[in-house]
mmCIF file of N, CA and C in Angstrom:
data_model
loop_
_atom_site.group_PDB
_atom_site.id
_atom_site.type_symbol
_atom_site.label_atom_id
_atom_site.label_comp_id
_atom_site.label_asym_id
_atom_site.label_seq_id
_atom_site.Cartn_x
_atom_site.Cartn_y
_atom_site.Cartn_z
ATOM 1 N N UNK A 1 0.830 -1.198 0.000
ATOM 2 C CA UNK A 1 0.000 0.000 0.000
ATOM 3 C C UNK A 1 0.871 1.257 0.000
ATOM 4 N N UNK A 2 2.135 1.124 0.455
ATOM 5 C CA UNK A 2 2.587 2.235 1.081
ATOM 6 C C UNK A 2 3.360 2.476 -0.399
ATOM 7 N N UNK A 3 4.209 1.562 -1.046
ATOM 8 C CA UNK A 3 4.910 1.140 -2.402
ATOM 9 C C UNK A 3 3.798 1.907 -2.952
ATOM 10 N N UNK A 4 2.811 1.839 -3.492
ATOM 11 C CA UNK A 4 1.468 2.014 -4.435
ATOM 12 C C UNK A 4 1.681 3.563 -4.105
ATOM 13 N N UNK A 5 0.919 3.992 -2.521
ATOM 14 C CA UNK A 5 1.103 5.736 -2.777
ATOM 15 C C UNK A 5 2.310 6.305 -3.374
ATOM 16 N N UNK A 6 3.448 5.854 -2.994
ATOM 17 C CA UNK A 6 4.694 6.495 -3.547
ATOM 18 C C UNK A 6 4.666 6.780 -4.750
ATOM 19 N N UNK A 7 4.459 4.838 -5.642
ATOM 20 C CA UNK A 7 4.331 5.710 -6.896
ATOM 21 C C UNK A 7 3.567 6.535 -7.665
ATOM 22 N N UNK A 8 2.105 6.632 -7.299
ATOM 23 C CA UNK A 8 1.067 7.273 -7.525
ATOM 24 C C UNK A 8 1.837 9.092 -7.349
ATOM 25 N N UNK A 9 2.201 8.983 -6.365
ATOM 26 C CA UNK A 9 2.969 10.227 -6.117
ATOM 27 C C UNK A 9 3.978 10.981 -7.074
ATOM 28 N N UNK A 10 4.387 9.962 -7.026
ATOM 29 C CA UNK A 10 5.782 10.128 -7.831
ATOM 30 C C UNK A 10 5.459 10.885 -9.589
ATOM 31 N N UNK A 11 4.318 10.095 -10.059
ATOM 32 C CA UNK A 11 3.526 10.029 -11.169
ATOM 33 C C UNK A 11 2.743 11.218 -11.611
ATOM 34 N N UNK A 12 1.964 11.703 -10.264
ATOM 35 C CA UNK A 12 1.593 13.460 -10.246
ATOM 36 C C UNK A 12 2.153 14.374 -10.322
ATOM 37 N N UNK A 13 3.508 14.403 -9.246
ATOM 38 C CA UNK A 13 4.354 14.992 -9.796
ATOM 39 C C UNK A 13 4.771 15.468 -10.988
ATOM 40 N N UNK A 14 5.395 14.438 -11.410
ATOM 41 C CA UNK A 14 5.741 14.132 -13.078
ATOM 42 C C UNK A 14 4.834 15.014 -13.898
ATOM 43 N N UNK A 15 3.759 14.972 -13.598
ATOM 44 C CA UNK A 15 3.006 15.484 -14.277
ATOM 45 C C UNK A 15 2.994 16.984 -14.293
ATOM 46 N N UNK A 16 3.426 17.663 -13.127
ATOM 47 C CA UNK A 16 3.399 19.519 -13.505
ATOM 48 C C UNK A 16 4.336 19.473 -13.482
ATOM 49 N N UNK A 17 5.125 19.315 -14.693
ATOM 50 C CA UNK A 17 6.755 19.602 -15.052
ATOM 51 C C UNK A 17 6.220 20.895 -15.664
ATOM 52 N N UNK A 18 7.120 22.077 -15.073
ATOM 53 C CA UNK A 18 6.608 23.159 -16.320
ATOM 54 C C UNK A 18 7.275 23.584 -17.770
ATOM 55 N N UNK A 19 7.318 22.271 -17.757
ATOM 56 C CA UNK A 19 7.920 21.902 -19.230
ATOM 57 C C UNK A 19 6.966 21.808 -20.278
ATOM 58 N N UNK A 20 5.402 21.204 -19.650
ATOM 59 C CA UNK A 20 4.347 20.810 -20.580
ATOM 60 C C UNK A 20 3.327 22.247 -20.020
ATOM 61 N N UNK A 21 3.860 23.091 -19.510
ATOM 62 C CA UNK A 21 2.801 25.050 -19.661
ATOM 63 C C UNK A 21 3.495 25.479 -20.768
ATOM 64 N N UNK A 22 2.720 25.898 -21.457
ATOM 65 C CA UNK A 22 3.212 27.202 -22.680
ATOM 66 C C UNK A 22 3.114 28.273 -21.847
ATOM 67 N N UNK A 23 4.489 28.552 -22.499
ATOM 68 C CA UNK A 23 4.503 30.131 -21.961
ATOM 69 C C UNK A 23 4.598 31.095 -23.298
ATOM 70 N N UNK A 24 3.996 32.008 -23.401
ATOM 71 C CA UNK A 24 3.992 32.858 -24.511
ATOM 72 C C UNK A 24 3.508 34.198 -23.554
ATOM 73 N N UNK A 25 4.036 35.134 -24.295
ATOM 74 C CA UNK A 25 4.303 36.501 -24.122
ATOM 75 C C UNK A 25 3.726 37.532 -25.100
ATOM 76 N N UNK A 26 2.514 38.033 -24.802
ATOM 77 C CA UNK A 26 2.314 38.612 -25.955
ATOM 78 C C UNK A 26 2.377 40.223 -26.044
ATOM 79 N N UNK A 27 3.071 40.957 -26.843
ATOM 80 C CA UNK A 27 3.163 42.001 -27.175
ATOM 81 C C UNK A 27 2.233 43.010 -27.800
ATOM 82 N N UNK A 28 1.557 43.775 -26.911
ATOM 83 C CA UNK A 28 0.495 44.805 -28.286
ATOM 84 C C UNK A 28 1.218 46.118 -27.927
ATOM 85 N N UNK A 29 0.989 46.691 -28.912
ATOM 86 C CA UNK A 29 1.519 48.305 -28.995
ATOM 87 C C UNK A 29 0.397 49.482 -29.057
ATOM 88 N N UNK A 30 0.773 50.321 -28.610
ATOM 89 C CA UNK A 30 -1.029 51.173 -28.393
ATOM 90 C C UNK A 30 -0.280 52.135 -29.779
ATOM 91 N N UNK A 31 -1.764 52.376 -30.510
ATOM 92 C CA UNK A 31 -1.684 53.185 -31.458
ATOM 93 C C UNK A 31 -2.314 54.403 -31.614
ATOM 94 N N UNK A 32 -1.758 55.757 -31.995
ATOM 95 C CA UNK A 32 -3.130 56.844 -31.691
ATOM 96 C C UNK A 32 -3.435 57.070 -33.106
ATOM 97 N N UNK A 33 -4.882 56.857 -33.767
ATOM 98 C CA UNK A 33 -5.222 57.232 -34.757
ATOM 99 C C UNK A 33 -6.271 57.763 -34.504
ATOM 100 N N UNK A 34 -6.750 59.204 -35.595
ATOM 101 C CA UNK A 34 -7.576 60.385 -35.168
ATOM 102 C C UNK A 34 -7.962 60.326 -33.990
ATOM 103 N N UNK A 35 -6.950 60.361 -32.671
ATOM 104 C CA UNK A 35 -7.374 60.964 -31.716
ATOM 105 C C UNK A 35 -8.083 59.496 -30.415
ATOM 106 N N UNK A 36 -8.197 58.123 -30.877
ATOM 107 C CA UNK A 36 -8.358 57.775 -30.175
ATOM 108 C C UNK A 36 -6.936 56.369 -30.192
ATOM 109 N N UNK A 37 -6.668 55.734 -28.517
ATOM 110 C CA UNK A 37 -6.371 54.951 -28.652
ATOM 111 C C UNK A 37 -6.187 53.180 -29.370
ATOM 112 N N UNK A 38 -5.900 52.914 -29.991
ATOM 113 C CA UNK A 38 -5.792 51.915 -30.690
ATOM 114 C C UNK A 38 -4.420 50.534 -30.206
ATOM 115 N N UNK A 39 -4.603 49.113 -29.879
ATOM 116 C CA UNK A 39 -3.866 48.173 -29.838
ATOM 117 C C UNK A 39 -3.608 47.548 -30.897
ATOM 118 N N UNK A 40 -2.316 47.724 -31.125
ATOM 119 C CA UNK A 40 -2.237 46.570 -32.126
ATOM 120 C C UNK A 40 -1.552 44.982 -31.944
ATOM 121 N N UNK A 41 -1.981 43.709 -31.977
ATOM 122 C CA UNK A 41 -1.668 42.488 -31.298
ATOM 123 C C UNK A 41 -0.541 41.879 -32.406
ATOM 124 N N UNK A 42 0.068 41.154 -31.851
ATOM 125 C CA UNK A 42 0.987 40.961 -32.951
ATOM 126 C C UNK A 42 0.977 40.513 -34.516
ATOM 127 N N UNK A 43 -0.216 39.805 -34.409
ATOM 128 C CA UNK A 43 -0.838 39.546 -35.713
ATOM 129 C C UNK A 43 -1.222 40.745 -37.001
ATOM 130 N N UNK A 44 -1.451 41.862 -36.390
ATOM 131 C CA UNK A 44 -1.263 42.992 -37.000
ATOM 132 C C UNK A 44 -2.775 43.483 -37.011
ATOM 133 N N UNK A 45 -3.346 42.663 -35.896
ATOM 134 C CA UNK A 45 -4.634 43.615 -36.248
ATOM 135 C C UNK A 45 -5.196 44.515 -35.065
ATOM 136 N N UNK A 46 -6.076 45.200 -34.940
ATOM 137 C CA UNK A 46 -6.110 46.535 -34.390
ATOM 138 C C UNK A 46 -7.652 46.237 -33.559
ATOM 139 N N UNK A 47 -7.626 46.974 -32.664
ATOM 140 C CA UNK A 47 -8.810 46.847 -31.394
ATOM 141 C C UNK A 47 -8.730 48.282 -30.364
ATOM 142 N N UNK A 48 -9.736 48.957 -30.425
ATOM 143 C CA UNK A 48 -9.928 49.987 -29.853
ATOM 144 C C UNK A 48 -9.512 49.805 -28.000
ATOM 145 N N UNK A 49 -8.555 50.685 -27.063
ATOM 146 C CA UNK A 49 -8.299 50.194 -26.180
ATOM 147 C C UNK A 49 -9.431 51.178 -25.321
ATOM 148 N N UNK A 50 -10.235 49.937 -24.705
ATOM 149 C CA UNK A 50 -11.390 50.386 -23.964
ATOM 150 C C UNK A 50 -11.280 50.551 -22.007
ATOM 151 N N UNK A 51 -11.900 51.319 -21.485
ATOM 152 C CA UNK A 51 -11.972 51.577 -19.911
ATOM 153 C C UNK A 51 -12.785 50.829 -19.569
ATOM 154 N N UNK A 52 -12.985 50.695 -18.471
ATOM 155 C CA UNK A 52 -14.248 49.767 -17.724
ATOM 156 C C UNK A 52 -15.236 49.976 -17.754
ATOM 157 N N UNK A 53 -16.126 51.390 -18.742
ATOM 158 C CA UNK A 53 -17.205 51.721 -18.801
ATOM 159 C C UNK A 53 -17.649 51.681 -20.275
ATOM 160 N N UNK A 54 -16.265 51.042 -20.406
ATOM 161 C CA UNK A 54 -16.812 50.399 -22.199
ATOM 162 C C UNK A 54 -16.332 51.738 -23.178
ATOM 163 N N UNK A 55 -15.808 52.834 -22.967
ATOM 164 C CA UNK A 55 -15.776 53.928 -23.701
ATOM 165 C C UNK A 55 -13.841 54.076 -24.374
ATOM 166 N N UNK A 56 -13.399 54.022 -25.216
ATOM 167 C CA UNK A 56 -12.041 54.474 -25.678
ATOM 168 C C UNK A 56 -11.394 55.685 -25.001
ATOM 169 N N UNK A 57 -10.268 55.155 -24.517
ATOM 170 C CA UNK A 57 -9.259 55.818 -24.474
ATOM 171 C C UNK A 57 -8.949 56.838 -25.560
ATOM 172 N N UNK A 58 -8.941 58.114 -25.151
ATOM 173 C CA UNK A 58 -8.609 59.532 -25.926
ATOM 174 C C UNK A 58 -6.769 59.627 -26.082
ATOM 175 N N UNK A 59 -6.034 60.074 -27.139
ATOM 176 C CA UNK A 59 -5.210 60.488 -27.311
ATOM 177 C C UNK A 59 -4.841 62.182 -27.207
ATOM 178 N N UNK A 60 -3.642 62.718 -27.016
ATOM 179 C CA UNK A 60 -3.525 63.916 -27.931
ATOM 180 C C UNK A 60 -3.379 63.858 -29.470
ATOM 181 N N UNK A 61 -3.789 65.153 -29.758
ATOM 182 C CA UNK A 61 -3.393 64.854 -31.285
ATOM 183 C C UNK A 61 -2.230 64.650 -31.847
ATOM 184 N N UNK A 62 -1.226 65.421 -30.762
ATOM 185 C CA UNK A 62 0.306 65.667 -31.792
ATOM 186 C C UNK A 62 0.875 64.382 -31.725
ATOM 187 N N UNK A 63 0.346 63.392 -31.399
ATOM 188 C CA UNK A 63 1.300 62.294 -30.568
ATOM 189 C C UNK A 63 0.025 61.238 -32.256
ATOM 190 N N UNK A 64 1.090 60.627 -32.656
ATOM 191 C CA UNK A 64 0.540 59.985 -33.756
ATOM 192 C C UNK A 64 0.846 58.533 -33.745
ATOM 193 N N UNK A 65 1.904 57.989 -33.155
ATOM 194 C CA UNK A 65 2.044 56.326 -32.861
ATOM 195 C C UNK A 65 3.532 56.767 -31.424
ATOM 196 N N UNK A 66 2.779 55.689 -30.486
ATOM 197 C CA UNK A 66 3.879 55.923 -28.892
ATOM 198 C C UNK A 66 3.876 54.079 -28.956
ATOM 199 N N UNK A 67 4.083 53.266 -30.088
ATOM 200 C CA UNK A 67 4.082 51.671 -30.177
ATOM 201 C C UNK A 67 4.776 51.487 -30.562
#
C-alpha cells in the first residue's frame, strides 16, 4: 500500500513539469489614430483600447504612434 502511494505520487508529480505550460508573451503596442487609442496584437490587427465603462481611451493629437 505504502509502495502504491509512492508511486502514484511520484507520477503526479511528473506530471506539472513546467515543461508541458506554454509560456507565450504577448506584445500589443497602443496606437493613436484620429485621436483615439488603438492596440495593435501581434498579428497585426487593431482593437480599440477600452476603460471599464466600455468607452475608448482619448489620445492627444500631436502624438501619432507611442508603439
Amino acid at each position: 500500500m505504502r509502495k502504491t502511494t509512492l508511486i502514484l505520487t511520484a507520477f503526479l508529480l511528473a506530471g506539472c513539469d513546467d515543461g508541458m505550460i506554454q509560456k507565450q508573451t504577448w506584445a500589443y503596442a497602443e496606437l493613436c489614430i484620429s485621436g483615439v487609442v488603438y492596440l495593435r496584437s501581434p498579428n497585426g490587427s487593431l482593437t480599440p483600447k477600452i476603460n471599464a465603462d466600455f468607452y475608448p481611451y482619448t489620445c492627444q493629437k500631436g502624438v501619432t504612434n507611442n508603439g
